PDB file of C-alpha atoms in Angstrom:
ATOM      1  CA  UNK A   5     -24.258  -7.237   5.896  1.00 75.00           C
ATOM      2  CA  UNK A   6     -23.182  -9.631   9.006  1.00 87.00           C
ATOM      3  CA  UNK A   7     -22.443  -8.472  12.030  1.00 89.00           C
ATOM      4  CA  UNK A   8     -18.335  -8.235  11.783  1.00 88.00           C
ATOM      5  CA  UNK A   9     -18.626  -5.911   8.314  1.00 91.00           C
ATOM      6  CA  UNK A  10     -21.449  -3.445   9.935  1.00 92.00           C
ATOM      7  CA  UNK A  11     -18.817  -3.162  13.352  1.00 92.00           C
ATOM      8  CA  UNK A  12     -15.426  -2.780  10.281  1.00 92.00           C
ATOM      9  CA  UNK A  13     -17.607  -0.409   8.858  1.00 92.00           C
ATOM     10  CA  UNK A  14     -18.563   1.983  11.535  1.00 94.00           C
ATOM     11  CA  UNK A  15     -15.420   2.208  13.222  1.00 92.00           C
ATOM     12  CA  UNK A  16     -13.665   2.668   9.289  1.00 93.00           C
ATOM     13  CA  UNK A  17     -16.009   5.390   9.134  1.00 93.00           C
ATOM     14  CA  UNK A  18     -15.465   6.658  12.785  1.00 94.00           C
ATOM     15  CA  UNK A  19     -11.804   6.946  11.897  1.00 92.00           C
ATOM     16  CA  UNK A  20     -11.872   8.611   8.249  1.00 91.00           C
ATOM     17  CA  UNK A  21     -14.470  10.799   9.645  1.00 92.00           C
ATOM     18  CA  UNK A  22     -11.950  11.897  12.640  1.00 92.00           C
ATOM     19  CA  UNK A  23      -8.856  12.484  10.580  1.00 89.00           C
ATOM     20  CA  UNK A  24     -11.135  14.148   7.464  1.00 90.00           C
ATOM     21  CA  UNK A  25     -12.559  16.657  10.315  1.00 90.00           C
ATOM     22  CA  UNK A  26      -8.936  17.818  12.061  1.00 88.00           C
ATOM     23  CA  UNK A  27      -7.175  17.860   8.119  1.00 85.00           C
ATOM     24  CA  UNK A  28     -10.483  20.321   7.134  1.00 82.00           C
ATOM     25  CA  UNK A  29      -9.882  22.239  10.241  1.00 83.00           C
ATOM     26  CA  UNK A  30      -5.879  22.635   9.540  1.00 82.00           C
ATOM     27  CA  UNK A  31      -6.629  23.572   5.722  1.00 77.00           C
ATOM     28  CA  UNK A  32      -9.469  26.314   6.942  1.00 75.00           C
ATOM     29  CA  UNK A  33      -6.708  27.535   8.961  1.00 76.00           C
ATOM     30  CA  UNK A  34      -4.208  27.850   6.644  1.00 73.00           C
ATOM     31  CA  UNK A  35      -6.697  29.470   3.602  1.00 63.00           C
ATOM     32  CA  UNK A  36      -8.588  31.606   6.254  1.00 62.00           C
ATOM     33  CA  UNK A  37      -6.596  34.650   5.563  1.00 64.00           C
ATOM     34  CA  UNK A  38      -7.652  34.112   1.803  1.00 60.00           C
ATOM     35  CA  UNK A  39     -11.071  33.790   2.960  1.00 56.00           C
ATOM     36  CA  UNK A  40     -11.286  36.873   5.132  1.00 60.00           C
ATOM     37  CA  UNK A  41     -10.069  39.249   1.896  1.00 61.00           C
ATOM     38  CA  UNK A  42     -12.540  37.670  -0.529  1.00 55.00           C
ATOM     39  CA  UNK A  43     -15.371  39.245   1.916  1.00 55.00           C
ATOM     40  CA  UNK A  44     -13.775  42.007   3.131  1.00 57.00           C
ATOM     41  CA  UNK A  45     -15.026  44.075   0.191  1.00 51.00           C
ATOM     42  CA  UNK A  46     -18.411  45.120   1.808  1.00 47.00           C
ATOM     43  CA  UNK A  47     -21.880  44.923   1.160  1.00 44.00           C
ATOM     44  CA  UNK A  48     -21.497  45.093  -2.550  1.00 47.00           C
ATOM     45  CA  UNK A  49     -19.200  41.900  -2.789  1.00 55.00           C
ATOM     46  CA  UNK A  50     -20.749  39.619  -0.011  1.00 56.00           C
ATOM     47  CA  UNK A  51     -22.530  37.589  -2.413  1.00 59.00           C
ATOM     48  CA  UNK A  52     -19.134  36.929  -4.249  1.00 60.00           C
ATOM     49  CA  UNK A  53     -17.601  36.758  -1.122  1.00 58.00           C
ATOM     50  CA  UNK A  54     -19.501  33.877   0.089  1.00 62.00           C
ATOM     51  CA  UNK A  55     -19.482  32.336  -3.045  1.00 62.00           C
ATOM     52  CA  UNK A  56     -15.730  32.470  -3.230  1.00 64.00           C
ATOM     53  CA  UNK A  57     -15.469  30.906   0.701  1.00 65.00           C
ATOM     54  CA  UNK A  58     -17.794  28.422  -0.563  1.00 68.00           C
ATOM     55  CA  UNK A  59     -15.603  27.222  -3.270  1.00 70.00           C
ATOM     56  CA  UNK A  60     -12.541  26.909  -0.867  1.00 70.00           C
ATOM     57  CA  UNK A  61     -14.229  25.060   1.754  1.00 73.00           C
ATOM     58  CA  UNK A  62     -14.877  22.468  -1.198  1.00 75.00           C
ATOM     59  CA  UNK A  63     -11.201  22.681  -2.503  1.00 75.00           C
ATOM     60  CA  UNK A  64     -10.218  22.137   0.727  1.00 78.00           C
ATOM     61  CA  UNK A  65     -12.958  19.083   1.548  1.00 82.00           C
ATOM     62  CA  UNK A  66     -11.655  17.436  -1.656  1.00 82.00           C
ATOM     63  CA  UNK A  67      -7.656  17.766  -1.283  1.00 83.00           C
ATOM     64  CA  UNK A  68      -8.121  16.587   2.640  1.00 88.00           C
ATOM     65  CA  UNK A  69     -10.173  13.408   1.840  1.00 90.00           C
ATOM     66  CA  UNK A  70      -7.615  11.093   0.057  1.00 90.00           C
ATOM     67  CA  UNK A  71      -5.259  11.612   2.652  1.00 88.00           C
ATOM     68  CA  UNK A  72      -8.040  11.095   5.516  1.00 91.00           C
ATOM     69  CA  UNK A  73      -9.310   8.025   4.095  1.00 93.00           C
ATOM     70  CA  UNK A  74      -5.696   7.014   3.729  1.00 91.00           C
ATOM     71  CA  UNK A  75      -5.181   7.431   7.830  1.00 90.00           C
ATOM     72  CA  UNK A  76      -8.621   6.073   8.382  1.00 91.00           C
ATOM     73  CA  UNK A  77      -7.816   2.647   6.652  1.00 92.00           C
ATOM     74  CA  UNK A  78      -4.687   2.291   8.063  1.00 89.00           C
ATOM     75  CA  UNK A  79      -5.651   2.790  11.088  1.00 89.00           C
ATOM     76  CA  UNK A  80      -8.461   0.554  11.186  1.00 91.00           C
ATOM     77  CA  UNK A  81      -7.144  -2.556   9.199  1.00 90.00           C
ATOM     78  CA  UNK A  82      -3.474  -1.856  11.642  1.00 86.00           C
ATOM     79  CA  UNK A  83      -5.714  -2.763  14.328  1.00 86.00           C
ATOM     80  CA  UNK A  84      -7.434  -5.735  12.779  1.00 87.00           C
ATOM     81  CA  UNK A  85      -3.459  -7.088  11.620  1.00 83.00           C
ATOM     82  CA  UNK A  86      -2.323  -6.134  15.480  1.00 83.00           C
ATOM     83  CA  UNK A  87      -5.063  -8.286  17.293  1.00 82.00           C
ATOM     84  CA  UNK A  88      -4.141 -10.785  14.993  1.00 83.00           C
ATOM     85  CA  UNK A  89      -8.760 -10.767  13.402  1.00 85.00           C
ATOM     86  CA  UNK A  90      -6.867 -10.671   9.779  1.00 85.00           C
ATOM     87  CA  UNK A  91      -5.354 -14.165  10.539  1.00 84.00           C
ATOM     88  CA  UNK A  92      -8.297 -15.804  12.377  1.00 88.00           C
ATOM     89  CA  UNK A  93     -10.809 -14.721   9.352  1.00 88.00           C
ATOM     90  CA  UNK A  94      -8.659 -16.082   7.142  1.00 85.00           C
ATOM     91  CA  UNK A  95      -7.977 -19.262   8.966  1.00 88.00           C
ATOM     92  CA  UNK A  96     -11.716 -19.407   8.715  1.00 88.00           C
ATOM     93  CA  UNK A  97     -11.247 -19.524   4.907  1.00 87.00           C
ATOM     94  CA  UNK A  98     -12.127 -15.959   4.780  1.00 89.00           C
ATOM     95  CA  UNK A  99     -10.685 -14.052   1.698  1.00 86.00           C
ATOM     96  CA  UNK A 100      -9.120 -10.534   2.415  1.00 85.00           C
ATOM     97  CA  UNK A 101     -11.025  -9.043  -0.345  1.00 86.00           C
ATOM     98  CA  UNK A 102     -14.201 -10.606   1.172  1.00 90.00           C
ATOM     99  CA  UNK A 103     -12.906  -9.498   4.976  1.00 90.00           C
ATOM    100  CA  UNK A 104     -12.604  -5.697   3.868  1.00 90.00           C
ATOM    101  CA  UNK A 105     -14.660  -5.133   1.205  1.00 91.00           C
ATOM    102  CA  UNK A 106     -16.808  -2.447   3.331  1.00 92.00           C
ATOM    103  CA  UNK A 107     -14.047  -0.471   3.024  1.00 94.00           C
ATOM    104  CA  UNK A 108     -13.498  -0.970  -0.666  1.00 92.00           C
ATOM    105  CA  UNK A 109     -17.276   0.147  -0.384  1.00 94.00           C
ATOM    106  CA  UNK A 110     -16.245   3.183   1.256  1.00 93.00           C
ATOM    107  CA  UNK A 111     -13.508   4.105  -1.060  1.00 94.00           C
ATOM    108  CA  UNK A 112     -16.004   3.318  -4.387  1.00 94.00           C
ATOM    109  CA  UNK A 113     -18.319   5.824  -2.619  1.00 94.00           C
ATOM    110  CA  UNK A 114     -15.966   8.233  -1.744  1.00 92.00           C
ATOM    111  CA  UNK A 115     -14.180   8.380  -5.804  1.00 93.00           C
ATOM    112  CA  UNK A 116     -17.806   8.865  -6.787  1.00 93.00           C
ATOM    113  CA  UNK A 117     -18.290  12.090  -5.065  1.00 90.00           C
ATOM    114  CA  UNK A 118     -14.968  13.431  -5.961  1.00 88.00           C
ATOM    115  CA  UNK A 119     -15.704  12.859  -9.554  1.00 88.00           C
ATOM    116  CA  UNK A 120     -18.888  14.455  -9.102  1.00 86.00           C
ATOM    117  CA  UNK A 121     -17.228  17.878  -7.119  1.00 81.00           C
ATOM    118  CA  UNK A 122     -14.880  17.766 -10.669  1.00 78.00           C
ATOM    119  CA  UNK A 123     -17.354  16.761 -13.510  1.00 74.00           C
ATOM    120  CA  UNK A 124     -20.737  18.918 -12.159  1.00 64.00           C
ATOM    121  CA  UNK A 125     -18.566  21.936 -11.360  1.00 60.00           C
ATOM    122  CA  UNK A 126     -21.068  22.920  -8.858  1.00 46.00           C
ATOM    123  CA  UNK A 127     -18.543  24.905  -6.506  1.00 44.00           C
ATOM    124  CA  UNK A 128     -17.940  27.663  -9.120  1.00 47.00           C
ATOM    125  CA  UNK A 129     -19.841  30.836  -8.039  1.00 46.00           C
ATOM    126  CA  UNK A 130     -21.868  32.239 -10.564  1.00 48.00           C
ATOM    127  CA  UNK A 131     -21.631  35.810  -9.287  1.00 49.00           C
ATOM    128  CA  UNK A 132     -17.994  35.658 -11.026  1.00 51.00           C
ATOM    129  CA  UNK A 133     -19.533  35.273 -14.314  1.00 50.00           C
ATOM    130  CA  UNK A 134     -20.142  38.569 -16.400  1.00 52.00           C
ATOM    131  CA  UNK A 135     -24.012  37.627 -18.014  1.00 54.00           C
ATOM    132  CA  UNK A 136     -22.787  40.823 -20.866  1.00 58.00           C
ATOM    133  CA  UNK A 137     -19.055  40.102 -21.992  1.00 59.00           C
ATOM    134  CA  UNK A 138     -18.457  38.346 -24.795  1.00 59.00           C
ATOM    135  CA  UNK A 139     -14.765  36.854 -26.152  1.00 66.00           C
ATOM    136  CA  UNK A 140     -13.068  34.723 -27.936  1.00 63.00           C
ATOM    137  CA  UNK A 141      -9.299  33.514 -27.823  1.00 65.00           C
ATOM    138  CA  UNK A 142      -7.600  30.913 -29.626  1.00 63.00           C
ATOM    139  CA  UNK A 143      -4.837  28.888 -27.352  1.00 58.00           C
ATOM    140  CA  UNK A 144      -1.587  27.964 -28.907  1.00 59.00           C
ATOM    141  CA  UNK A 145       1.261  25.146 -27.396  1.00 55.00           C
ATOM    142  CA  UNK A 146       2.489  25.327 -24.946  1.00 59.00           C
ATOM    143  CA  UNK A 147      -0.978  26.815 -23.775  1.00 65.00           C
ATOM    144  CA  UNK A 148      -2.932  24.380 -25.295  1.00 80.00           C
ATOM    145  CA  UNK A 149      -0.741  21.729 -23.305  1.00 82.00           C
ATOM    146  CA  UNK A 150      -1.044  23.440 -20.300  1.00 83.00           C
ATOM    147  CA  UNK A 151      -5.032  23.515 -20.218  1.00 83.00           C
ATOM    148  CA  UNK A 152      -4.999  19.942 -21.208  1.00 86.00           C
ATOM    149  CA  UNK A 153      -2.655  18.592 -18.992  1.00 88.00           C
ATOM    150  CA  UNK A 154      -4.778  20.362 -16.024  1.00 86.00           C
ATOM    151  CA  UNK A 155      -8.073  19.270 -17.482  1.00 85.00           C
ATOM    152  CA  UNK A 156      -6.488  15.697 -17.753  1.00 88.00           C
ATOM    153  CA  UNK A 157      -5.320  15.853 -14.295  1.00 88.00           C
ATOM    154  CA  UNK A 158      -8.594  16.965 -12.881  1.00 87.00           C
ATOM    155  CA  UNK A 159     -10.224  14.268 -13.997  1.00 88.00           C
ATOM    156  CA  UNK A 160      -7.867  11.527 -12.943  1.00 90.00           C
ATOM    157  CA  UNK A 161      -8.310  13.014  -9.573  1.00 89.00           C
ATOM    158  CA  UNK A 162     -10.935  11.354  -7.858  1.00 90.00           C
ATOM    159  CA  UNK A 163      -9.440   8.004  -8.673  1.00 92.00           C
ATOM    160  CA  UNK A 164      -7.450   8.769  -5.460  1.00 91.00           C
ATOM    161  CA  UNK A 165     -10.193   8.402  -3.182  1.00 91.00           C
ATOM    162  CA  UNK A 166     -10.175   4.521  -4.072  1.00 94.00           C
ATOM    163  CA  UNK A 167      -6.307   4.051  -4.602  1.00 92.00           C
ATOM    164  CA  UNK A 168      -5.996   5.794  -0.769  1.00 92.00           C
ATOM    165  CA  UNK A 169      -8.073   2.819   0.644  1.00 93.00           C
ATOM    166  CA  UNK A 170      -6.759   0.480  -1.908  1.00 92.00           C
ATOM    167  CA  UNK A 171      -3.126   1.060  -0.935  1.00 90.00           C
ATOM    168  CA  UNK A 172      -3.641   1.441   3.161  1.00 89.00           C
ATOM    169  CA  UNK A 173      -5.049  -2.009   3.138  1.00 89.00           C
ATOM    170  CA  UNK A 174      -1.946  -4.289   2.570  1.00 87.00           C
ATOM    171  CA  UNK A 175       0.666  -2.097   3.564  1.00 85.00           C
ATOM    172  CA  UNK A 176      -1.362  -1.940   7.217  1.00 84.00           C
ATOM    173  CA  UNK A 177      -2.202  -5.244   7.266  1.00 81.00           C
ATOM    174  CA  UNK A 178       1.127  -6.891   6.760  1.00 72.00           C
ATOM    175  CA  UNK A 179       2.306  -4.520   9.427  1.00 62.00           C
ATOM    176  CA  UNK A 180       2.046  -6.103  13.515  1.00 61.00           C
ATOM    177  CA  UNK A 181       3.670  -3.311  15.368  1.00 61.00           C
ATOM    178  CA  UNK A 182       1.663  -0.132  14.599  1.00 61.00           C
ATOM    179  CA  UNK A 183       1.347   3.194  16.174  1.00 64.00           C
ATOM    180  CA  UNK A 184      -0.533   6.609  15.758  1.00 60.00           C
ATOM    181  CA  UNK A 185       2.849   7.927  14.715  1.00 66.00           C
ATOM    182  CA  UNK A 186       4.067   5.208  12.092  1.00 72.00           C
ATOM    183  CA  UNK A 187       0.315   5.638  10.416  1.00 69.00           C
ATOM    184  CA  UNK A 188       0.645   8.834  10.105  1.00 75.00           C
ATOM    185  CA  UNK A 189       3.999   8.499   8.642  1.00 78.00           C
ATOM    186  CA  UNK A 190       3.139   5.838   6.418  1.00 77.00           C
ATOM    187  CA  UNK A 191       0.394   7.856   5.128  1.00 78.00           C
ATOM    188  CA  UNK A 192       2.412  11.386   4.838  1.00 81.00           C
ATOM    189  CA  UNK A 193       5.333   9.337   3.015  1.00 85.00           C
ATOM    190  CA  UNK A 194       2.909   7.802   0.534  1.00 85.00           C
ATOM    191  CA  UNK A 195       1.167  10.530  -0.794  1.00 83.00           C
ATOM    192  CA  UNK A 196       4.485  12.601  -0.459  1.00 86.00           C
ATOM    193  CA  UNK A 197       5.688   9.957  -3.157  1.00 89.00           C
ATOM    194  CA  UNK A 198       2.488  10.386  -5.084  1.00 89.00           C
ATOM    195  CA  UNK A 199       2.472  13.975  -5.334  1.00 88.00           C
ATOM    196  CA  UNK A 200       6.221  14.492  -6.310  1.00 91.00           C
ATOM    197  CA  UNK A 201       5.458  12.339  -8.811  1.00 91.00           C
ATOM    198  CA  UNK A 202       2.095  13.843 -10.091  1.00 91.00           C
ATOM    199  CA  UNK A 203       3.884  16.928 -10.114  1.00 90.00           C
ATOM    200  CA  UNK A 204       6.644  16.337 -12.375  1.00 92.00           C
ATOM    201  CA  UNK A 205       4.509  14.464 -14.368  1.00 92.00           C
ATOM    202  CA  UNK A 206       2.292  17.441 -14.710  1.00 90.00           C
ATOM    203  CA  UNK A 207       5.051  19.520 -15.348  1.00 90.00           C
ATOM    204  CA  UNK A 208       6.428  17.690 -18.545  1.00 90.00           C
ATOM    205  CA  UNK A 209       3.060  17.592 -19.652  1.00 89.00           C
ATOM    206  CA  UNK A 210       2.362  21.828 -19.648  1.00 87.00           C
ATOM    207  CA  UNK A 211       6.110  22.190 -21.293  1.00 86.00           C
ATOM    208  CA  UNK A 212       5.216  19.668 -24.000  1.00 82.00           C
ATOM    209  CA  UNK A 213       7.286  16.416 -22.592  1.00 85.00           C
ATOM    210  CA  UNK A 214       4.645  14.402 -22.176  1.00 87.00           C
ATOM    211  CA  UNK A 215       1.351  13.637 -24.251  1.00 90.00           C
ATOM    212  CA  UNK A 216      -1.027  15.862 -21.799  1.00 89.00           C
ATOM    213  CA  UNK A 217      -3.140  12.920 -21.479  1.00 90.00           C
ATOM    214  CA  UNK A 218      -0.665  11.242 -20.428  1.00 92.00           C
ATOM    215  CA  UNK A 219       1.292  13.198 -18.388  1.00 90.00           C
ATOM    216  CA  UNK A 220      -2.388  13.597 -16.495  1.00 90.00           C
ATOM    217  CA  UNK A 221      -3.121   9.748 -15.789  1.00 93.00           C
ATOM    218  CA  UNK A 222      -0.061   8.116 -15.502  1.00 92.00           C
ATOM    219  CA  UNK A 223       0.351   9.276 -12.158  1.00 91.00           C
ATOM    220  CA  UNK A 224      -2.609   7.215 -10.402  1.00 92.00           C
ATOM    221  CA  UNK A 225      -2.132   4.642 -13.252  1.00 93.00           C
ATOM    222  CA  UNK A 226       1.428   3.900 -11.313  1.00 92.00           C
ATOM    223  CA  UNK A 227      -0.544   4.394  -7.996  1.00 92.00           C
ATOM    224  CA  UNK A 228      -2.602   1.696  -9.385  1.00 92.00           C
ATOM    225  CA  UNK A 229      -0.128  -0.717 -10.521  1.00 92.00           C
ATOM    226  CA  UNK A 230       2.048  -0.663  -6.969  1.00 90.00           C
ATOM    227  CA  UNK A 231      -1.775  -1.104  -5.429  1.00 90.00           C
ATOM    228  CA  UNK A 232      -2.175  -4.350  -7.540  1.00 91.00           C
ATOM    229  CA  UNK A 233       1.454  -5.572  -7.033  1.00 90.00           C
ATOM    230  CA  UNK A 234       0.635  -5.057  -2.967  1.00 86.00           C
ATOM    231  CA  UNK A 235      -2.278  -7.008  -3.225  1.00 87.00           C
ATOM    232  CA  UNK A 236      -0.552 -10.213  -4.960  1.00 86.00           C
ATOM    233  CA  UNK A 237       2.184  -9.942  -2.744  1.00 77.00           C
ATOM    234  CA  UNK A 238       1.449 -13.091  -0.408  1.00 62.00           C
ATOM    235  CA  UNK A 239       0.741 -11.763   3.329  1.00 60.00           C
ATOM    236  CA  UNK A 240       4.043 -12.825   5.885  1.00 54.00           C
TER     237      UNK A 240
END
């Protein structure tokens, strides 16, 4: 790693790492009067308790991320369009892929831990579990749907880790005029897009509209196909 990718990549981390740590704050703030019920049972329950305030913090560390690393890329490849590096590297026959690819490293990184938080399941706590009760049910549509569409949709998930960084980079860097305000604004109306979307798809999919698999991976499948489209669109 040369000496420009190692500086890209400390300051893209310096910048994810701010905006993941005030978004984690904001959600703890928000869920904390969840929190303080689930171990406000006593002595008998702390175990649970923590277990419980364990799980949130990891709910929380997972819906927080896509939108931090979103912030943190625009942020840091707005600056690099703004002091015009973008167009020198690439007058020096630099590729954009081969400019920011630490970040692309960053986002590969960051979609494998989110898969791993959804695929291990190690944030359930296992004093919930009852080790003697025993049962059996047998889901019908549009429950069947439902539990598909949501295991569907968990798994498609940590694909937005990449498609966060993915996206920031050409909107940002076809951007010259920047602020703290438009990036935030950018990033807000993006994955305010993304979710209504996501939702509705989600929606058809528990009421039996939409395949559940479907209805489950279309949603970053789209964000995936507006990625691509950004990144043949020739630079201005």
């Amino acid at each position: 790693m040369n000496v420009f990718h190692r500086h890209l990549l400390l300051r893209h981390l310096r910048m994810c790492g701010i905006a993941l740590s005030v978004l984690f704050a904001v959600s703890l703030v928000q869920g904390a009067p969840g929190m303080l019920e689930a171990v406000d049972g006593g002595s008998s329950s702390l175990l649970r308790g923590a277990g419980t305030v364990a799980r949130a913090w990891c709910v929380a560390f997972g819906t927080v991320l896509p939108l931090a690393l979103l912030l943190g890329t625009l942020f840091t490849v707005g600056d690099l369009a703004r002091y015009q590096e973008l167009t020198a590297l690439e007058a020096a026959g630099w590729s954009r892929l081969r400019i920011l690819s630490p970040l692309l490293l960053v986002a590969i990184l960051a979609t494998l831990l989110l898969a791993s938080m959804q695929l291990a399941d190690l944030v359930a706590p296992p004093g919930t579990h009852g080790p003697q009760s025993h049962g059996a049910r047998a889901a019908e549509a549009p429950i069947a749907a439902a539990a598909l569409t949501e295991l569907h949709a968990r798994l498609a998930h940590p694909l937005l880790g990449f498609l966060s960084v993915a996206v920031a980079i050409p909107l940002a860097s076809t951007r010259r005029r920047v602020t703290v305000y438009s990036n935030f604004g950018m990033a807000m109306l993006v994955l305010l897009m993304y979710y209504i979307a996501t939702a509705t798809l989600h929606a058809l999919g528990r009421h039996g509209g939409l395949p559940p698999a479907l209805a489950g991976w279309l949603g970053p499948a789209l964000l995936g196909a507006a990625t691509l489209l950004l990144w043949l669109r020739p630079r201005r």
